[in-house]
Amino acid sequence: MKTNCTHMKIKKSLFIKQKVIFVLLLFSLFAFGGIIYTFSNSAVLDSQHIRLVEFSEKVEIEVFNGRIKMDELLSGNKTITNSSVFERFDRAENYISDIEQIISKTKKIKLDKENHFLYQLSELRLLIHQIKEIVRTKINKDVNSVDLNLAGSYLEFMLKFDEYGKTLHAFISENNYRLKRELFILLTSIFTILIISLVLIVRLMNSLIRTNRVLLHNTMKVEQSERRRIAMDLHDGLGAMLSSVGLYSKILEKKFKDDPKIHGQLNQITLLSNQALQTVSEVINNLNPSILNRYGLVESLDRLCARANSIGNVKLHLESKKFIGEMNKSTEVIIYRIISELINNTIKHANATEAFITLKGNTKIILHYQDNGSGFDSRKLSLHEKNGMGLLNIIDRIESIGGDSLIDTTPGNGFAITIELRIDK
């Protein structure tokens, strides 16, 4: 059941990571799509505006050139034909048609400025057509009174074209304003989605951290349960067998006490069985520290330090007077193992002469461990893990009970770690 639960936690962890990737991918696609859409619209709009201005200028130029051609034709310039005169006005009308076509291709909702702009285009076309008809009458009938009408129509066209130019400018400004408004809405939307994405990612990451902690905690529980089972098997199986071997060897010692050679060999078997039984007892205690059930955490740590002081070259100091907290047995076991591992690292690797252990707190437990050993580069923690320092394993144990740790060490300046753990009474 616990294995299945662990597998479920792993699947949940992977599912959360997939969610984070999905949120980031969705935001990236939206932002990229918005940027492409904006640049595309901006490019299309700029192209339309350039063409509108270009065609509008050509309308004025063609009408102006048409009048010049007409004057040259009437003055007797034989290189100028009637068709070349009317061709200028026809081109002007075609450019107006091109302008109307550009406006018709826009998918925007027609605004008042657009309607007014189109209305002025139709008036320009009407005036050009009127000028063209007056020119045709002038050329065909050579009526002098037509000059006045032609001048008046041309003046009216120029005034109307000036008004049209202002409307064109207003129309372009309105389109640019709409583009800026769309860009502002898009950026606001992207920013809003970014905030929402960040909030979702933070929540997902917090959920992932909680899931990892639960997974690690369950792993530690399974490990502790297996340790307890193995310890019981060793105690009931191998321990009982070694006790029996020692008992039978003692019986045989008494039976062969008159034979010094056999008696010595049996005595050696008794000593070896006792040593093996003591070793098994130490292994059982390491697997399942029953000393915690008998003495509690503080006294067990005191006894651990006393035993280490009696056999090692490192002097251990334990300060626990300010500790008044209570924790469940599984947490006590993990704390005991953490301190045991730290002491083991100091003795085996640190070349230290002293180590200090401080345990204090109530609902918030603070454990501080420090030695005066050789220290190491904490940035190469994984390398020390390969060399047997076991600090990564210690950090995993701390995280499994919801604790935080801070390591302070540099080469030649010893090692220190502070562990903070909030517990419920």
Coordinates of C-alpha atoms in Angstrom, one line a residue:
M1 CA 0.0 0.0 0.0
K2 CA 2.8 2.4 0.9
T3 CA 4.6 1.6 -2.4
N4 CA 1.5 2.4 -4.3
C5 CA 1.1 5.6 -2.4
T6 CA 4.7 6.5 -3.3
H7 CA 4.0 5.8 -7.0
M8 CA 0.9 8.0 -6.8
K9 CA 3.0 10.8 -5.3
I10 CA 5.6 10.5 -8.1
K11 CA 2.9 10.6 -10.7
K12 CA 1.4 13.7 -9.1
S13 CA 4.8 15.3 -9.0
L14 CA 5.2 14.7 -12.8
F15 CA 1.7 15.9 -13.4
I16 CA 2.4 19.2 -11.6
K17 CA 5.6 19.7 -13.6
Q18 CA 3.6 19.1 -16.8
K19 CA 1.1 21.7 -15.7
V20 CA 3.9 24.2 -15.2
I21 CA 5.3 23.5 -18.6
F22 CA 1.8 23.8 -20.1
V23 CA 1.2 27.2 -18.4
L24 CA 4.6 28.5 -19.7
L25 CA 3.9 27.2 -23.2
L26 CA 0.4 28.7 -23.3
F27 CA 1.7 32.1 -22.2
S28 CA 4.6 31.9 -24.7
L29 CA 2.2 31.1 -27.5
F30 CA -0.2 33.8 -26.6
A31 CA 2.6 36.4 -26.2
F32 CA 4.2 35.3 -29.5
G33 CA 0.9 35.3 -31.3
G34 CA 0.0 38.7 -30.0
I35 CA 3.4 40.1 -31.0
I36 CA 3.1 38.6 -34.5
Y37 CA -0.5 39.9 -34.8
T38 CA 0.5 43.4 -33.8
F39 CA 3.5 43.6 -36.1
S40 CA 1.5 42.2 -39.0
N41 CA -1.3 44.7 -38.5
S42 CA 1.1 47.5 -38.1
A43 CA 2.9 46.5 -41.3
V44 CA -0.4 46.2 -43.2
L45 CA -1.6 49.6 -41.9
D46 CA 1.6 51.4 -42.7
S47 CA 1.5 50.0 -46.2
Q48 CA -2.1 51.1 -46.6
H49 CA -1.3 54.6 -45.4
I50 CA 1.7 54.9 -47.7
R51 CA -0.4 53.9 -50.7
L52 CA -3.2 56.3 -49.7
V53 CA -0.9 59.2 -49.5
E54 CA 0.9 58.2 -52.7
F55 CA -2.4 57.8 -54.7
S56 CA -3.8 61.0 -53.3
E57 CA -0.7 62.9 -54.4
K58 CA -1.0 61.3 -57.9
V59 CA -4.7 62.4 -58.1
E60 CA -3.6 66.1 -57.6
I61 CA -0.6 65.7 -60.0
E62 CA -2.7 64.1 -62.8
V63 CA -5.4 66.8 -62.6
F64 CA -2.8 69.5 -62.6
N65 CA -1.0 67.9 -65.6
G66 CA -4.3 67.5 -67.4
R67 CA -4.9 71.2 -67.3
I68 CA -1.3 71.9 -68.5
K69 CA -1.8 69.5 -71.4
M70 CA -5.1 71.2 -72.3
D71 CA -3.4 74.6 -72.4
E72 CA -0.6 73.3 -74.6
L73 CA -3.2 71.7 -76.9
L74 CA -5.2 74.9 -77.3
S75 CA -2.0 76.9 -77.8
G76 CA -1.3 74.9 -81.0
N77 CA 1.2 72.3 -79.7
K78 CA 0.7 69.5 -82.2
T79 CA 2.5 66.9 -80.1
I80 CA -0.4 67.0 -77.7
T81 CA -3.5 65.0 -78.6
N82 CA -7.0 65.1 -77.2
S83 CA -6.6 61.5 -75.8
S84 CA -3.4 62.5 -73.9
V85 CA -5.4 65.3 -72.1
F86 CA -8.3 63.1 -71.1
E87 CA -5.9 60.3 -70.2
R88 CA -4.6 62.5 -67.3
F89 CA -8.1 62.9 -65.9
D90 CA -8.9 59.2 -66.4
R91 CA -5.8 58.3 -64.4
A92 CA -6.9 60.6 -61.6
E93 CA -10.3 58.9 -61.5
N94 CA -8.5 55.5 -61.5
Y95 CA -6.4 56.5 -58.5
I96 CA -9.5 57.5 -56.6
S97 CA -10.9 54.1 -57.4
D98 CA -7.7 52.5 -56.0
I99 CA -8.1 54.6 -52.8
E100 CA -11.7 53.4 -52.4
Q101 CA -10.5 49.8 -53.0
I102 CA -7.9 50.2 -50.2
I103 CA -10.5 51.5 -47.8
S104 CA -13.0 48.7 -48.8
K105 CA -10.4 46.0 -47.9
T106 CA -10.1 47.1 -44.3
K107 CA -12.0 44.8 -42.0
K108 CA -12.5 47.6 -39.4
I109 CA -15.9 48.8 -38.5
K110 CA -16.7 51.9 -40.5
L111 CA -16.3 55.0 -38.4
D112 CA -17.7 58.5 -39.1
K113 CA -14.3 59.6 -40.3
E114 CA -14.1 56.8 -42.8
N115 CA -17.6 57.6 -44.1
H116 CA -16.7 61.2 -44.4
F117 CA -13.5 60.3 -46.2
L118 CA -15.3 58.1 -48.7
Y119 CA -17.8 60.9 -49.3
Q120 CA -15.1 63.4 -50.0
L121 CA -13.5 60.9 -52.5
S122 CA -16.8 60.7 -54.4
E123 CA -17.0 64.5 -54.5
L124 CA -13.4 64.6 -55.9
R125 CA -14.4 62.1 -58.5
L126 CA -17.4 64.2 -59.4
L127 CA -15.3 67.4 -59.7
I128 CA -12.8 65.7 -61.9
H129 CA -15.5 64.4 -64.1
Q130 CA -16.9 68.0 -64.2
I131 CA -13.5 69.4 -65.2
K132 CA -13.1 66.7 -67.8
E133 CA -16.5 67.6 -69.4
I134 CA -15.6 71.3 -69.4
V135 CA -12.3 70.6 -71.0
R136 CA -14.1 68.4 -73.6
T137 CA -16.4 71.3 -74.4
K138 CA -13.5 73.8 -74.6
I139 CA -11.6 71.5 -77.0
N140 CA -14.5 70.6 -79.2
K141 CA -16.3 74.0 -79.4
D142 CA -13.5 76.4 -78.4
V143 CA -16.0 78.5 -76.4
N144 CA -14.3 81.4 -74.6
S145 CA -17.0 81.6 -72.0
V146 CA -15.9 78.1 -70.9
D147 CA -12.6 79.4 -69.4
L148 CA -14.5 81.0 -66.5
N149 CA -16.3 77.7 -65.7
L150 CA -13.0 75.8 -66.0
A151 CA -11.2 78.1 -63.7
G152 CA -14.0 78.0 -61.1
S153 CA -14.2 74.2 -61.3
Y154 CA -10.4 73.9 -60.9
L155 CA -10.4 76.2 -57.9
E156 CA -13.3 74.3 -56.4
F157 CA -11.3 71.1 -56.9
M158 CA -8.2 72.5 -55.2
L159 CA -10.2 73.7 -52.2
K160 CA -11.9 70.3 -52.0
F161 CA -8.6 68.5 -52.3
D162 CA -7.2 70.6 -49.5
E163 CA -10.2 69.6 -47.4
Y164 CA -9.7 66.0 -48.5
G165 CA -6.0 66.2 -47.4
K166 CA -7.0 67.2 -43.9
T167 CA -9.6 64.4 -43.8
L168 CA -6.9 61.9 -45.0
H169 CA -4.6 63.1 -42.2
A170 CA -7.4 62.7 -39.7
F171 CA -8.2 59.2 -41.1
I172 CA -4.6 58.1 -40.8
S173 CA -4.3 59.5 -37.3
E174 CA -7.5 57.7 -36.3
N175 CA -6.2 54.4 -37.7
N176 CA -2.9 54.9 -35.8
Y177 CA -4.8 55.7 -32.6
R178 CA -6.8 52.5 -33.0
L179 CA -3.6 50.5 -33.6
K180 CA -2.1 52.0 -30.4
R181 CA -5.2 51.2 -28.5
E182 CA -5.1 47.6 -29.7
L183 CA -1.5 47.4 -28.8
F184 CA -2.2 48.8 -25.3
I185 CA -5.0 46.2 -24.9
L186 CA -2.7 43.5 -26.1
L187 CA 0.1 44.5 -23.8
T188 CA -2.3 44.8 -20.9
S189 CA -3.7 41.3 -21.7
I190 CA -0.2 39.8 -21.9
F191 CA 0.8 41.5 -18.6
T192 CA -2.4 40.2 -17.0
I193 CA -1.8 36.7 -18.3
L194 CA 1.8 36.9 -17.2
I195 CA 0.7 37.7 -13.7
I196 CA -1.9 34.9 -13.7
S197 CA 0.7 32.5 -15.1
L198 CA 3.2 33.5 -12.4
V199 CA 0.6 33.0 -9.7
L200 CA -0.3 29.6 -11.2
I201 CA 3.3 28.6 -11.5
V202 CA 4.0 29.6 -7.9
R203 CA 1.0 27.7 -6.7
L204 CA 2.0 24.7 -8.8
M205 CA 5.6 24.9 -7.5
N206 CA 4.4 25.1 -3.9
S207 CA 2.2 22.1 -4.6
L208 CA 5.2 20.3 -6.1
I209 CA 7.3 21.1 -3.1
R210 CA 4.6 19.9 -0.7
T211 CA 4.2 16.7 -2.9
N212 CA 8.0 16.2 -2.8
R213 CA 8.0 16.6 1.0
V214 CA 5.2 14.2 1.4
L215 CA 6.9 11.8 -0.9
L216 CA 10.2 12.1 1.0
H217 CA 8.4 11.8 4.3
N218 CA 6.6 8.6 3.1
T219 CA 9.9 7.3 1.8
M220 CA 11.5 7.9 5.3
K221 CA 8.5 6.2 6.9
V222 CA 8.9 3.2 4.7
E223 CA 12.6 3.2 5.3
Q224 CA 12.0 3.4 9.1
S225 CA 9.5 0.6 8.9
E226 CA 11.9 -1.6 7.0
R227 CA 14.7 -0.8 9.4
R228 CA 12.4 -1.8 12.3
R229 CA 11.5 -5.1 10.5
I230 CA 15.1 -5.9 9.7
A231 CA 16.1 -5.1 13.3
M232 CA 13.4 -7.5 14.6
D233 CA 14.5 -10.2 12.2
L234 CA 18.2 -9.8 13.3
H235 CA 17.1 -9.8 17.0
D236 CA 14.8 -12.8 16.8
G237 CA 16.9 -14.7 14.2
L238 CA 20.6 -14.1 14.2
G239 CA 20.7 -12.7 17.7
A240 CA 19.0 -15.8 19.1
M241 CA 21.3 -18.1 17.2
L242 CA 24.4 -16.3 18.4
S243 CA 23.1 -16.5 22.0
S244 CA 22.6 -20.2 21.5
V245 CA 26.1 -20.6 20.2
G246 CA 27.5 -18.8 23.2
L247 CA 25.4 -20.8 25.6
Y248 CA 26.5 -24.2 24.0
S249 CA 30.1 -23.1 24.0
K250 CA 30.0 -22.3 27.7
I251 CA 28.4 -25.7 28.4
L252 CA 31.1 -27.4 26.4
E253 CA 33.8 -25.4 28.2
K254 CA 32.7 -26.9 31.5
K255 CA 32.6 -30.4 29.9
F256 CA 36.1 -30.2 28.5
K257 CA 37.7 -28.1 31.3
D258 CA 40.3 -30.8 31.9
D259 CA 41.5 -30.6 28.2
P260 CA 43.3 -27.2 28.0
K261 CA 43.5 -27.3 24.2
I262 CA 39.8 -27.9 23.6
H263 CA 38.9 -25.6 26.5
G264 CA 40.9 -22.8 24.9
Q265 CA 39.2 -23.3 21.5
L266 CA 35.8 -23.3 23.1
N267 CA 36.6 -20.2 25.1
Q268 CA 37.6 -18.5 21.8
I269 CA 34.3 -19.5 20.3
T270 CA 32.5 -18.0 23.3
L271 CA 34.4 -14.7 22.9
L272 CA 33.8 -14.5 19.2
S273 CA 30.1 -15.3 19.7
N274 CA 29.8 -12.5 22.3
Q275 CA 31.6 -10.1 20.0
A276 CA 29.3 -11.0 17.1
L277 CA 26.3 -10.7 19.4
Q278 CA 27.5 -7.2 20.5
T279 CA 28.0 -6.2 16.8
V280 CA 24.5 -7.4 16.0
S281 CA 23.1 -5.4 18.9
E282 CA 24.9 -2.3 17.6
V283 CA 23.5 -2.9 14.1
I284 CA 20.0 -3.4 15.5
N285 CA 20.4 -0.2 17.5
N286 CA 21.5 1.7 14.4
L287 CA 18.6 0.3 12.4
N288 CA 16.0 0.9 15.2
P289 CA 17.3 3.0 18.0
S290 CA 15.3 1.5 20.9
I291 CA 17.3 3.7 23.2
L292 CA 14.9 6.5 22.2
N293 CA 12.0 4.5 23.6
R294 CA 13.8 3.9 26.8
Y295 CA 15.4 7.3 27.5
G296 CA 13.9 9.9 25.2
L297 CA 15.7 12.1 22.7
V298 CA 17.9 14.3 25.0
E299 CA 19.2 11.5 27.2
S300 CA 19.7 9.3 24.1
L301 CA 21.8 12.1 22.5
D302 CA 23.7 12.5 25.8
R303 CA 24.5 8.8 25.8
L304 CA 25.5 8.9 22.1
C305 CA 28.0 11.7 22.8
A306 CA 29.3 9.9 25.9
R307 CA 29.9 6.7 23.8
A308 CA 31.6 8.7 21.0
N309 CA 33.8 10.5 23.6
S310 CA 34.9 7.2 25.1
I311 CA 36.1 5.7 21.8
G312 CA 37.1 8.6 19.6
N313 CA 39.5 11.5 19.4
V314 CA 36.7 14.1 19.1
K315 CA 35.3 15.7 22.2
L316 CA 31.5 16.2 21.8
H317 CA 29.6 18.8 23.8
L318 CA 25.8 18.7 24.1
E319 CA 23.8 21.7 25.3
S320 CA 20.0 21.0 25.6
K321 CA 18.9 22.9 28.7
K322 CA 16.8 25.2 26.6
F323 CA 15.0 22.4 24.8
I324 CA 11.5 21.9 26.1
G325 CA 9.8 20.7 23.0
E326 CA 8.0 17.4 22.3
M327 CA 7.8 15.6 19.0
N328 CA 6.5 12.3 17.7
K329 CA 8.7 9.2 17.7
S330 CA 9.3 9.2 13.9
T331 CA 10.6 12.8 14.1
E332 CA 12.8 11.9 17.1
V333 CA 14.3 9.0 15.2
I334 CA 15.1 11.2 12.2
I335 CA 16.7 13.9 14.5
Y336 CA 18.7 11.2 16.2
R337 CA 19.9 9.8 12.9
I338 CA 20.8 13.2 11.6
I339 CA 22.9 14.0 14.6
S340 CA 24.5 10.5 14.5
E341 CA 25.4 11.0 10.8
L342 CA 26.9 14.5 11.6
I343 CA 29.0 13.0 14.4
N344 CA 30.1 10.2 12.1
N345 CA 31.1 12.7 9.4
T346 CA 33.1 14.7 11.9
I347 CA 34.9 11.6 13.3
K348 CA 35.7 10.1 9.9
H349 CA 36.3 13.1 7.6
A350 CA 36.7 16.4 9.4
N351 CA 40.0 15.8 11.4
A352 CA 38.3 17.8 14.2
T353 CA 39.1 17.8 17.9
E354 CA 35.8 19.3 19.2
A355 CA 32.2 19.4 18.1
F356 CA 29.3 21.3 19.7
I357 CA 25.6 20.3 19.6
T358 CA 22.9 22.8 20.7
L359 CA 19.3 21.8 20.9
K360 CA 16.7 24.4 22.0
G361 CA 13.2 25.5 21.4
N362 CA 9.6 24.6 22.0
T363 CA 7.2 24.7 19.1
K364 CA 10.1 25.7 16.9
I365 CA 13.1 23.5 17.4
I366 CA 16.5 24.8 16.5
L367 CA 19.4 22.4 16.2
H368 CA 22.9 23.8 15.8
Y369 CA 25.9 21.5 15.1
Q370 CA 29.5 22.8 14.7
D371 CA 33.0 21.3 14.6
N372 CA 36.5 22.8 14.3
G373 CA 37.5 20.5 11.5
S374 CA 39.0 21.0 8.1
G375 CA 35.7 22.1 6.5
F376 CA 35.1 22.0 2.7
D377 CA 33.7 24.0 -0.2
S378 CA 29.9 23.8 0.2
R379 CA 29.5 24.4 -3.6
K380 CA 31.0 21.0 -4.1
L381 CA 28.5 19.3 -1.9
S382 CA 27.6 16.6 -4.4
L383 CA 31.4 15.7 -4.7
H384 CA 31.5 15.2 -0.9
E385 CA 28.4 13.1 -1.1
K386 CA 30.4 10.7 -3.4
N387 CA 33.2 10.7 -0.8
G388 CA 30.9 9.6 1.9
M389 CA 30.0 12.8 3.7
G390 CA 26.3 12.0 3.5
L391 CA 25.2 15.6 3.7
L392 CA 22.7 15.3 0.9
N393 CA 21.1 12.4 2.7
I394 CA 21.0 14.6 5.8
I395 CA 19.3 17.4 3.9
D396 CA 16.8 15.0 2.5
R397 CA 15.9 13.8 6.0
I398 CA 15.5 17.4 7.2
E399 CA 13.2 18.2 4.3
S400 CA 11.2 15.0 5.0
I401 CA 10.0 16.5 8.3
G402 CA 9.4 19.9 6.9
G403 CA 12.6 21.5 8.3
D404 CA 15.0 24.0 6.9
S405 CA 18.8 23.9 7.0
L406 CA 21.6 26.4 6.6
I407 CA 25.2 25.1 6.1
D408 CA 28.2 27.3 6.8
T409 CA 31.6 25.9 5.9
T410 CA 34.7 26.8 4.0
P411 CA 38.0 25.0 3.6
G412 CA 40.0 25.2 6.8
N413 CA 37.3 26.9 8.9
G414 CA 35.3 24.0 10.2
F415 CA 31.7 22.9 9.5
A416 CA 28.4 24.3 10.9
I417 CA 24.8 23.5 10.2
T418 CA 21.7 25.1 11.6
I419 CA 18.4 23.2 11.4
E420 CA 15.0 24.8 12.1
L421 CA 11.9 22.7 12.5
R422 CA 8.4 23.7 13.5
I423 CA 6.4 21.0 15.2
D424 CA 3.0 20.6 16.7
K425 CA 2.8 19.7 20.3

